[in-house]
Coordinates of C-alpha atoms in Angstrom, one line a residue:
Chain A
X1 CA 0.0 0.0 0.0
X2 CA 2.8 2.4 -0.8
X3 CA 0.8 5.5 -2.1
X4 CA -1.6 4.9 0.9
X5 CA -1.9 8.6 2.5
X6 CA -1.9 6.9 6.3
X7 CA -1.2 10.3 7.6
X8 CA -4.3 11.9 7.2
X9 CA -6.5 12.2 10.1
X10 CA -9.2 10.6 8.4
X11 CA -7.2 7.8 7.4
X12 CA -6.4 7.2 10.8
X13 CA -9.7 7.5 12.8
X14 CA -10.7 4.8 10.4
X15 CA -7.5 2.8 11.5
X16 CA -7.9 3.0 15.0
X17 CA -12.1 2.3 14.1
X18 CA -10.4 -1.1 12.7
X19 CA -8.6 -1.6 15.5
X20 CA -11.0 -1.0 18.4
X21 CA -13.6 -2.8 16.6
X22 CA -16.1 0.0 16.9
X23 CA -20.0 -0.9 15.4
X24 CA -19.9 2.2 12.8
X25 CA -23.1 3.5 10.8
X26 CA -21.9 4.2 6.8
X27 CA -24.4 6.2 4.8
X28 CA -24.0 5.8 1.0
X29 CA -24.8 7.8 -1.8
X30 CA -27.9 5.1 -2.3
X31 CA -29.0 6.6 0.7
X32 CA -28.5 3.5 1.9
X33 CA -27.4 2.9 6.1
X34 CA -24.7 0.1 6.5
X35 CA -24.1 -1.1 10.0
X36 CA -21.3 -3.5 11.0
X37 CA -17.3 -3.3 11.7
X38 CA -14.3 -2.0 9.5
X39 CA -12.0 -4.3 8.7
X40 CA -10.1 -2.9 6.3
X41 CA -9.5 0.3 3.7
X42 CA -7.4 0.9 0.8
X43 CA -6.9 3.9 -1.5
X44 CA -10.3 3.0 -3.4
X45 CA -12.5 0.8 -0.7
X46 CA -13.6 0.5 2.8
X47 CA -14.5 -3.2 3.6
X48 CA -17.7 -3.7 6.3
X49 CA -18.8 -6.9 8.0
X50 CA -22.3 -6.8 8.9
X51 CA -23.6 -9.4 12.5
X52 CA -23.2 -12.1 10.7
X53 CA -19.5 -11.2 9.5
X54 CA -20.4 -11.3 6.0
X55 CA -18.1 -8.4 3.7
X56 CA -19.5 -5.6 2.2
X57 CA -16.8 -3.9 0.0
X58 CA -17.7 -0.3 -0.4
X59 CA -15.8 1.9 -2.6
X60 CA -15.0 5.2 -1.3
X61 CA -16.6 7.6 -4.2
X62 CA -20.3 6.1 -2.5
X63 CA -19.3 7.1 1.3
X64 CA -21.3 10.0 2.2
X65 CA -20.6 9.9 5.8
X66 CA -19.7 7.7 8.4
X67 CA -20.5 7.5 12.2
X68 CA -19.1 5.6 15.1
X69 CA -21.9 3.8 16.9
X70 CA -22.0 6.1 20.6
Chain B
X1 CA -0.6 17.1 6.2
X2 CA 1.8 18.1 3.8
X3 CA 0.0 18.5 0.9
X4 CA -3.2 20.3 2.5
X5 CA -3.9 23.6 0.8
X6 CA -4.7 25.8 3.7
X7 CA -4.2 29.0 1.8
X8 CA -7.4 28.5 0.0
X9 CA -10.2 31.3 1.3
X10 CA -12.7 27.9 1.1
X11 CA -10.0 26.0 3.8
X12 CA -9.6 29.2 5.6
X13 CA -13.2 29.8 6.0
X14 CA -13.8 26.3 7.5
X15 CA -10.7 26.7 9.5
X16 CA -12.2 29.6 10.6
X17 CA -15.7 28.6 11.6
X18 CA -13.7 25.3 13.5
X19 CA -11.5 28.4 16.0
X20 CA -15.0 30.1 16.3
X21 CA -17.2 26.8 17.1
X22 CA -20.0 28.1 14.9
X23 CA -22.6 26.1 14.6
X24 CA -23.0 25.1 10.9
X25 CA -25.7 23.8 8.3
X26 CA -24.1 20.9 6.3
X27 CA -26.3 20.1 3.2
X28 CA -25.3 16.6 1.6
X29 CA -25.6 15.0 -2.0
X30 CA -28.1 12.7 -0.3
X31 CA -30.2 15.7 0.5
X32 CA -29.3 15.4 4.5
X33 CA -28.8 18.5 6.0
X34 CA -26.3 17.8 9.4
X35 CA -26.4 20.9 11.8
X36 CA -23.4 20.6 14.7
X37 CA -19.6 22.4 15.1
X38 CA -16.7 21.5 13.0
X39 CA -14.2 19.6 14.7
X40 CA -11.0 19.2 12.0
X41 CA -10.6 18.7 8.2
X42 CA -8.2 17.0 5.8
X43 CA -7.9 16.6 2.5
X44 CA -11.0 13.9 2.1
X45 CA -13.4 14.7 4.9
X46 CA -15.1 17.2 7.7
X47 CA -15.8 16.1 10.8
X48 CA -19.0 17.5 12.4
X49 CA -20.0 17.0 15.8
X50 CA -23.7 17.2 16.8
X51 CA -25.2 18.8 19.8
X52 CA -24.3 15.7 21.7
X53 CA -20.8 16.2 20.5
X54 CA -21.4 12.8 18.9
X55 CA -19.1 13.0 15.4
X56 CA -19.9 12.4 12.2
X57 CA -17.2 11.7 9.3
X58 CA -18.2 13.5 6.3
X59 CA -16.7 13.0 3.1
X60 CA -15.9 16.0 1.1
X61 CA -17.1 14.4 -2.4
X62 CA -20.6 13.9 -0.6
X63 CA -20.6 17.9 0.6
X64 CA -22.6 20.2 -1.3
X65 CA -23.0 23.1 0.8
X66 CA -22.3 24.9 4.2
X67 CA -23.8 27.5 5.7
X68 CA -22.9 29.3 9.2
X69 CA -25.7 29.7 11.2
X70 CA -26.6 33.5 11.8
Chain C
X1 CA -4.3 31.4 -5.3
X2 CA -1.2 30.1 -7.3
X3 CA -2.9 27.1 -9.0
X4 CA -6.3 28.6 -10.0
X5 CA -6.8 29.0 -13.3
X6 CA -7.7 32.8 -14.0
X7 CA -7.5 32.5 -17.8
X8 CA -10.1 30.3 -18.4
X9 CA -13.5 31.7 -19.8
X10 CA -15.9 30.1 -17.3
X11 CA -13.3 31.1 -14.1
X12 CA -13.6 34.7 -15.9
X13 CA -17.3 35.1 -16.6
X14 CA -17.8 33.9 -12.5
X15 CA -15.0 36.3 -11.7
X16 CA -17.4 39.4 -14.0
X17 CA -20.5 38.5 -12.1
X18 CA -18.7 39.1 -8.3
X19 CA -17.0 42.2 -10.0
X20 CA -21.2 43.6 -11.2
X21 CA -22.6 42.2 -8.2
X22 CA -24.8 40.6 -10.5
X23 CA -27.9 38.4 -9.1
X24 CA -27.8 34.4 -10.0
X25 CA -29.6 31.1 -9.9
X26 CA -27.3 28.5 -9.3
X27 CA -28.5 24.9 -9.5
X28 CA -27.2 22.1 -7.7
X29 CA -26.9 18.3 -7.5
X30 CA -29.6 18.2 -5.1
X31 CA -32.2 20.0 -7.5
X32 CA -32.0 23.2 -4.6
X33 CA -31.8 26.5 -6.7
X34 CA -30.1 28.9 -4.6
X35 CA -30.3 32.6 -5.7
X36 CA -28.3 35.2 -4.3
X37 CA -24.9 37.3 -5.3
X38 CA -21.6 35.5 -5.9
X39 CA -19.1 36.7 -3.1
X40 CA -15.9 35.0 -4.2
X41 CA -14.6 31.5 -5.4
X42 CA -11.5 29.5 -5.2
X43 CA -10.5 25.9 -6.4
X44 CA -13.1 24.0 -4.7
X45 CA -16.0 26.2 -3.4
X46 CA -18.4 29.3 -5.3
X47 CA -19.3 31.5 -2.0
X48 CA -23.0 32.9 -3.1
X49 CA -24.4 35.6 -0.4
X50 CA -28.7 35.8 -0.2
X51 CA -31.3 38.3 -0.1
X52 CA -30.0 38.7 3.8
X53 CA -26.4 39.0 2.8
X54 CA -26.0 35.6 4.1
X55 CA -23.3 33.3 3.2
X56 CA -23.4 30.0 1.3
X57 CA -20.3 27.8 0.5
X58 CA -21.1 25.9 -2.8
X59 CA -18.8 23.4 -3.2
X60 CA -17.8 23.1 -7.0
X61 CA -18.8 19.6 -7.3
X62 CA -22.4 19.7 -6.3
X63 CA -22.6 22.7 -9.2
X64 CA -25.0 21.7 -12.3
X65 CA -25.9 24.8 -14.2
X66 CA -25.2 28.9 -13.5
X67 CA -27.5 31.7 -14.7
X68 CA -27.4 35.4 -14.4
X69 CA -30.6 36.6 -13.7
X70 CA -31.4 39.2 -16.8
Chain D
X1 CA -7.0 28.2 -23.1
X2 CA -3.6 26.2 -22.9
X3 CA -4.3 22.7 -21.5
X4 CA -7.8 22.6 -23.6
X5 CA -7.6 19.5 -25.4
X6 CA -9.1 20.5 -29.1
X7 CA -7.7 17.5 -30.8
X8 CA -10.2 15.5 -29.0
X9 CA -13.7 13.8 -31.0
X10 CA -16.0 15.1 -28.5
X11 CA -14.6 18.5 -28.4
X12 CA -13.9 19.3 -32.0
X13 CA -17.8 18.0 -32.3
X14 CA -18.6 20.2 -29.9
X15 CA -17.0 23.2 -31.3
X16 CA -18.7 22.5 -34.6
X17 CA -21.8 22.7 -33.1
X18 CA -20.8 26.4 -32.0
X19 CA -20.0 27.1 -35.2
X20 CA -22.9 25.9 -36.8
X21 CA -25.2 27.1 -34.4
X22 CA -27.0 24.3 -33.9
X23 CA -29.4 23.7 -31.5
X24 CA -28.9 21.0 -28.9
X25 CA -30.5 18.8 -25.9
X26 CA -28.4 19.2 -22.8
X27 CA -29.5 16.0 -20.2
X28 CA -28.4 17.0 -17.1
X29 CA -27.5 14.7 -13.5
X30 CA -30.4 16.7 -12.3
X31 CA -32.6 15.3 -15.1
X32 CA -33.3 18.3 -16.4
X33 CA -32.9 19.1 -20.7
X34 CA -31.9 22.6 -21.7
X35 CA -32.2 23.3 -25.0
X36 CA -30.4 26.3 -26.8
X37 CA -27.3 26.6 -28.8
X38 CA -24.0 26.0 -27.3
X39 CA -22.0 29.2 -27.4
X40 CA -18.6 27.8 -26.0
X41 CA -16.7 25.8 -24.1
X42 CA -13.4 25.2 -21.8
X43 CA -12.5 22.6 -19.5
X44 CA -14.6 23.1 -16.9
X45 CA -17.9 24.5 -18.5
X46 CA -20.1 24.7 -21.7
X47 CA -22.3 28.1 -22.2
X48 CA -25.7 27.4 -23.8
X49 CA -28.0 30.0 -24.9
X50 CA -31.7 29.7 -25.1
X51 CA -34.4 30.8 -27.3
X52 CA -34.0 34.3 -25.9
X53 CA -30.6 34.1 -26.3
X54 CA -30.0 34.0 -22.0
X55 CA -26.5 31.8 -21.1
X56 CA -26.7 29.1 -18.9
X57 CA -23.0 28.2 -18.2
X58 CA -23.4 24.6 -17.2
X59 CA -20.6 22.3 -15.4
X60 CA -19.3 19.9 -17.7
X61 CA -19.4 17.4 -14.3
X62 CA -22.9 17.2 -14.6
X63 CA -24.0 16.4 -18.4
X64 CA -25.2 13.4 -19.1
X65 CA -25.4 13.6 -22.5
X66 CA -25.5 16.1 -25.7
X67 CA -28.2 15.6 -28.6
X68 CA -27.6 17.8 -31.8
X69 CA -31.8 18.4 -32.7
X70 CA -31.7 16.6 -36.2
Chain E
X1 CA -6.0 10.8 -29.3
X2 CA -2.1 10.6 -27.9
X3 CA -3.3 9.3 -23.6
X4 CA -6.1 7.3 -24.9
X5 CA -5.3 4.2 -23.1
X6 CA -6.6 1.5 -26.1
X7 CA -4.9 -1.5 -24.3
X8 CA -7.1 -1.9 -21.0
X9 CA -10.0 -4.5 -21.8
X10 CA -12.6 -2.4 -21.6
X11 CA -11.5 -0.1 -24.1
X12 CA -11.0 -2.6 -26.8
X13 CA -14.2 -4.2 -25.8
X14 CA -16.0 -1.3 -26.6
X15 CA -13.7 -0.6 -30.0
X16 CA -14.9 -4.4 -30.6
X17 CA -18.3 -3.2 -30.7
X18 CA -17.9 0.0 -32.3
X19 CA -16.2 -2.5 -35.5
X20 CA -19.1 -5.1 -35.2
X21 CA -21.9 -2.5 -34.9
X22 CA -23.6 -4.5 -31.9
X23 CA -26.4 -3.1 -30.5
X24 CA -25.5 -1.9 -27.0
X25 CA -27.7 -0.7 -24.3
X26 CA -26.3 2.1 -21.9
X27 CA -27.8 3.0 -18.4
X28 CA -27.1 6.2 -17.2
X29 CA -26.8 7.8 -14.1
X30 CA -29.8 9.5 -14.7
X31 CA -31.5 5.8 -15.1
X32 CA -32.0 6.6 -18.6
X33 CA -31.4 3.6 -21.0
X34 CA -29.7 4.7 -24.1
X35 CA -30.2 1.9 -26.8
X36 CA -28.2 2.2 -30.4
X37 CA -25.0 1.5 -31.9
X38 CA -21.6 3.2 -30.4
X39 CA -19.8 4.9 -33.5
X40 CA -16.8 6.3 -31.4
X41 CA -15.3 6.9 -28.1
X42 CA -13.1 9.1 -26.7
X43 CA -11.3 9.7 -23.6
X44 CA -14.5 11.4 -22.2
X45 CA -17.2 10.8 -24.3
X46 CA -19.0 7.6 -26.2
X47 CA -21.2 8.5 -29.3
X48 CA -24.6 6.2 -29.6
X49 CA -26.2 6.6 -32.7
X50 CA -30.1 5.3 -32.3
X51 CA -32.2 3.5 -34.8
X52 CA -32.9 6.6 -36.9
X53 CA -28.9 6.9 -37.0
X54 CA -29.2 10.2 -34.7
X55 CA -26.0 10.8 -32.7
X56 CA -26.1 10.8 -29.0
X57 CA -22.9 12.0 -26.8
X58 CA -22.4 10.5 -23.9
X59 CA -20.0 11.5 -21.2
X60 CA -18.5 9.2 -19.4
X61 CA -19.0 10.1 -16.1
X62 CA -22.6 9.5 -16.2
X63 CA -22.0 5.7 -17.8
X64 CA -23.2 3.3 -15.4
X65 CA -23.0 0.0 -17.3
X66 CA -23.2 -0.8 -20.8
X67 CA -24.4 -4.3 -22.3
X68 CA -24.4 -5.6 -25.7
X69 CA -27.5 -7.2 -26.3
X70 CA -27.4 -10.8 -27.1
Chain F
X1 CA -2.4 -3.2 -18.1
X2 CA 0.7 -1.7 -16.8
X3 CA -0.6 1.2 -14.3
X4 CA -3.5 -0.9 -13.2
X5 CA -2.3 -1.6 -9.2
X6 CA -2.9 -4.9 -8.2
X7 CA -1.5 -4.8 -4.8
X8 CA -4.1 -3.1 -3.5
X9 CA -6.6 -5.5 -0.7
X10 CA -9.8 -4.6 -2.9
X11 CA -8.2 -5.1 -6.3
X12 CA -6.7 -8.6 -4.6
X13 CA -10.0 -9.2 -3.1
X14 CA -11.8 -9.1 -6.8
X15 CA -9.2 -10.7 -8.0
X16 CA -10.3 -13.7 -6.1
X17 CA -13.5 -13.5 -6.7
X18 CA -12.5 -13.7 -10.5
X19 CA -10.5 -17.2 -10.1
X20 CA -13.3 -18.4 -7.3
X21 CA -16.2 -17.6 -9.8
X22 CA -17.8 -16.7 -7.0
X23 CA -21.6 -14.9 -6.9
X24 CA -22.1 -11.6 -6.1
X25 CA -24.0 -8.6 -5.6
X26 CA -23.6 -5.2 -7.0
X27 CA -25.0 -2.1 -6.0
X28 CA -24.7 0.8 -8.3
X29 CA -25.7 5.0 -8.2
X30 CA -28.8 3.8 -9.8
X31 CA -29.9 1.7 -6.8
X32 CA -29.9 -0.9 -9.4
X33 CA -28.1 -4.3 -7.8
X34 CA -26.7 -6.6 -10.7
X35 CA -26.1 -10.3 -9.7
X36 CA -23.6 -12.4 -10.9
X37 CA -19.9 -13.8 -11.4
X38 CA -17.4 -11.3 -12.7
X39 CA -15.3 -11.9 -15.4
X40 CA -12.7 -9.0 -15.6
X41 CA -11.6 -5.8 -13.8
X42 CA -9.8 -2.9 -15.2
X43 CA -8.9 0.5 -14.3
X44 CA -12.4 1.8 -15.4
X45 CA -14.8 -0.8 -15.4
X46 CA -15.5 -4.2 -13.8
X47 CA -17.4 -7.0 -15.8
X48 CA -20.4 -9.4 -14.3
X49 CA -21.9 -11.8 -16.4
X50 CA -25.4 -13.4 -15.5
X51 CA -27.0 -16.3 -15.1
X52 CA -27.8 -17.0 -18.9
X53 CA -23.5 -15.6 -18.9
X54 CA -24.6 -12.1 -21.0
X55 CA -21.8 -9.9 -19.5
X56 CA -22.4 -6.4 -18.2
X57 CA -19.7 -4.1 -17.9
X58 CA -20.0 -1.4 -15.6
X59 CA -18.3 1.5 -14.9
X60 CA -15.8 1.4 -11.5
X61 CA -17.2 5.3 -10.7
X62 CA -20.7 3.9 -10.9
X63 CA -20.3 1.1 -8.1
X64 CA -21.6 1.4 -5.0
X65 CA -20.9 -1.7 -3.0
X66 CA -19.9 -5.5 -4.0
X67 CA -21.3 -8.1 -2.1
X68 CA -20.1 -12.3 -1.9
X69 CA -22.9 -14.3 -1.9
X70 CA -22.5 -15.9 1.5

């Protein structure tokens, strides 16, 4: 992941998201509400397993905002 | 964040309005429209804090306009 | 403002209209017309002030069409 | 106009449709369809003109699609 | 049309039509469903001419998938 | 496909799902949500054929999510 901009302090709330395993609410351009864990991100994706750890790969151009679960 | 452009009136006005803590209309490509204080920016998103200083991650491709409240 | 692009005819015709103060519709992404009097622009955002001299900041993105009233 | 690319199908069609005057369908991301002839173009924008010869100066981001009225 | 990339697959796919005049059909952002024959592409436009052989130009960006019909 | 970056997890990912042939689901702008195996990925587009094996290519820009069947 060399052009990976891990810097940025967007690109590391989602990290430590990852890493604490925070429930997170992603609202896509659909207008659809995703629900579920982070697991990983790249330069183009953000991948979201739902309860029943299934993947949901959504690419970043669809994100409209995302929301840690209080 | 090295290659941030904070010389832009736009980044200086949000920069601005984050110092101030104004409270701030955020109207979405979704048609959402997010009303809380802006807590940091980078290069891909806003983060916006609601009136239970819960944040939301907002992605700048999703942003259509802001507004300061009067 | 090093990067902008002064020379070209649609960053000079919205660079006229804050000059004449002229009055226009802009339409956006979300089907909102917002009518007011263009304040200033930069790279990303159009900044369009209302009938109460009230700031807007209209990200470029979310821009469809741009029409001086007549 | 020194990065225009005028070499280009789409833009040398275009530009013959200023020259000829002919009158076009603009389908926009808003679903909306001005009609008027196009009156020019740069990077960023192309100006259309209606029937009482009043510019729209639309964002190339949001066309959809260009129809030349046969 | 020097940066036209013609070696990714789905560029010479869509030459490949262009050469076997295969009727395609081509949703659009907008939902629309374009159906014709593609006569050229460019880097950010495809031209569908119709049954009556009127020209459509399509930008890109509001492509959404394109399927030859069997 | 020289500048197309494989090493990236979501590229890998589809990449796997390529030699797996396994089903899957995707959303797109449209709200439309295609089902099928894909067959290919390039920079620009990403192709699913269906059940009866028609392939679809759509547009990377127009994807929303991608799904496994579970």
């Amino acid at each position: 992941m060399s052009e990976f901009e891990t810097t940025l302090p967007s690109t590391r709330q989602v990290q430590t998201l990852i890493v604490e395993k925070t429930e997170v609410e992603l609202k896509l351009v659909t207008d659809d509400l995703l629900v579920g864990k982070i697991r990983w991100q790249d330069d183009y994706c953000i991948c979201l397993n739902d309860h029943y750890d299934q993947p949901t790969i959504v690419w970043r151009q669809a994100i409209v905002y995302l929301k840690p679960k209080p």
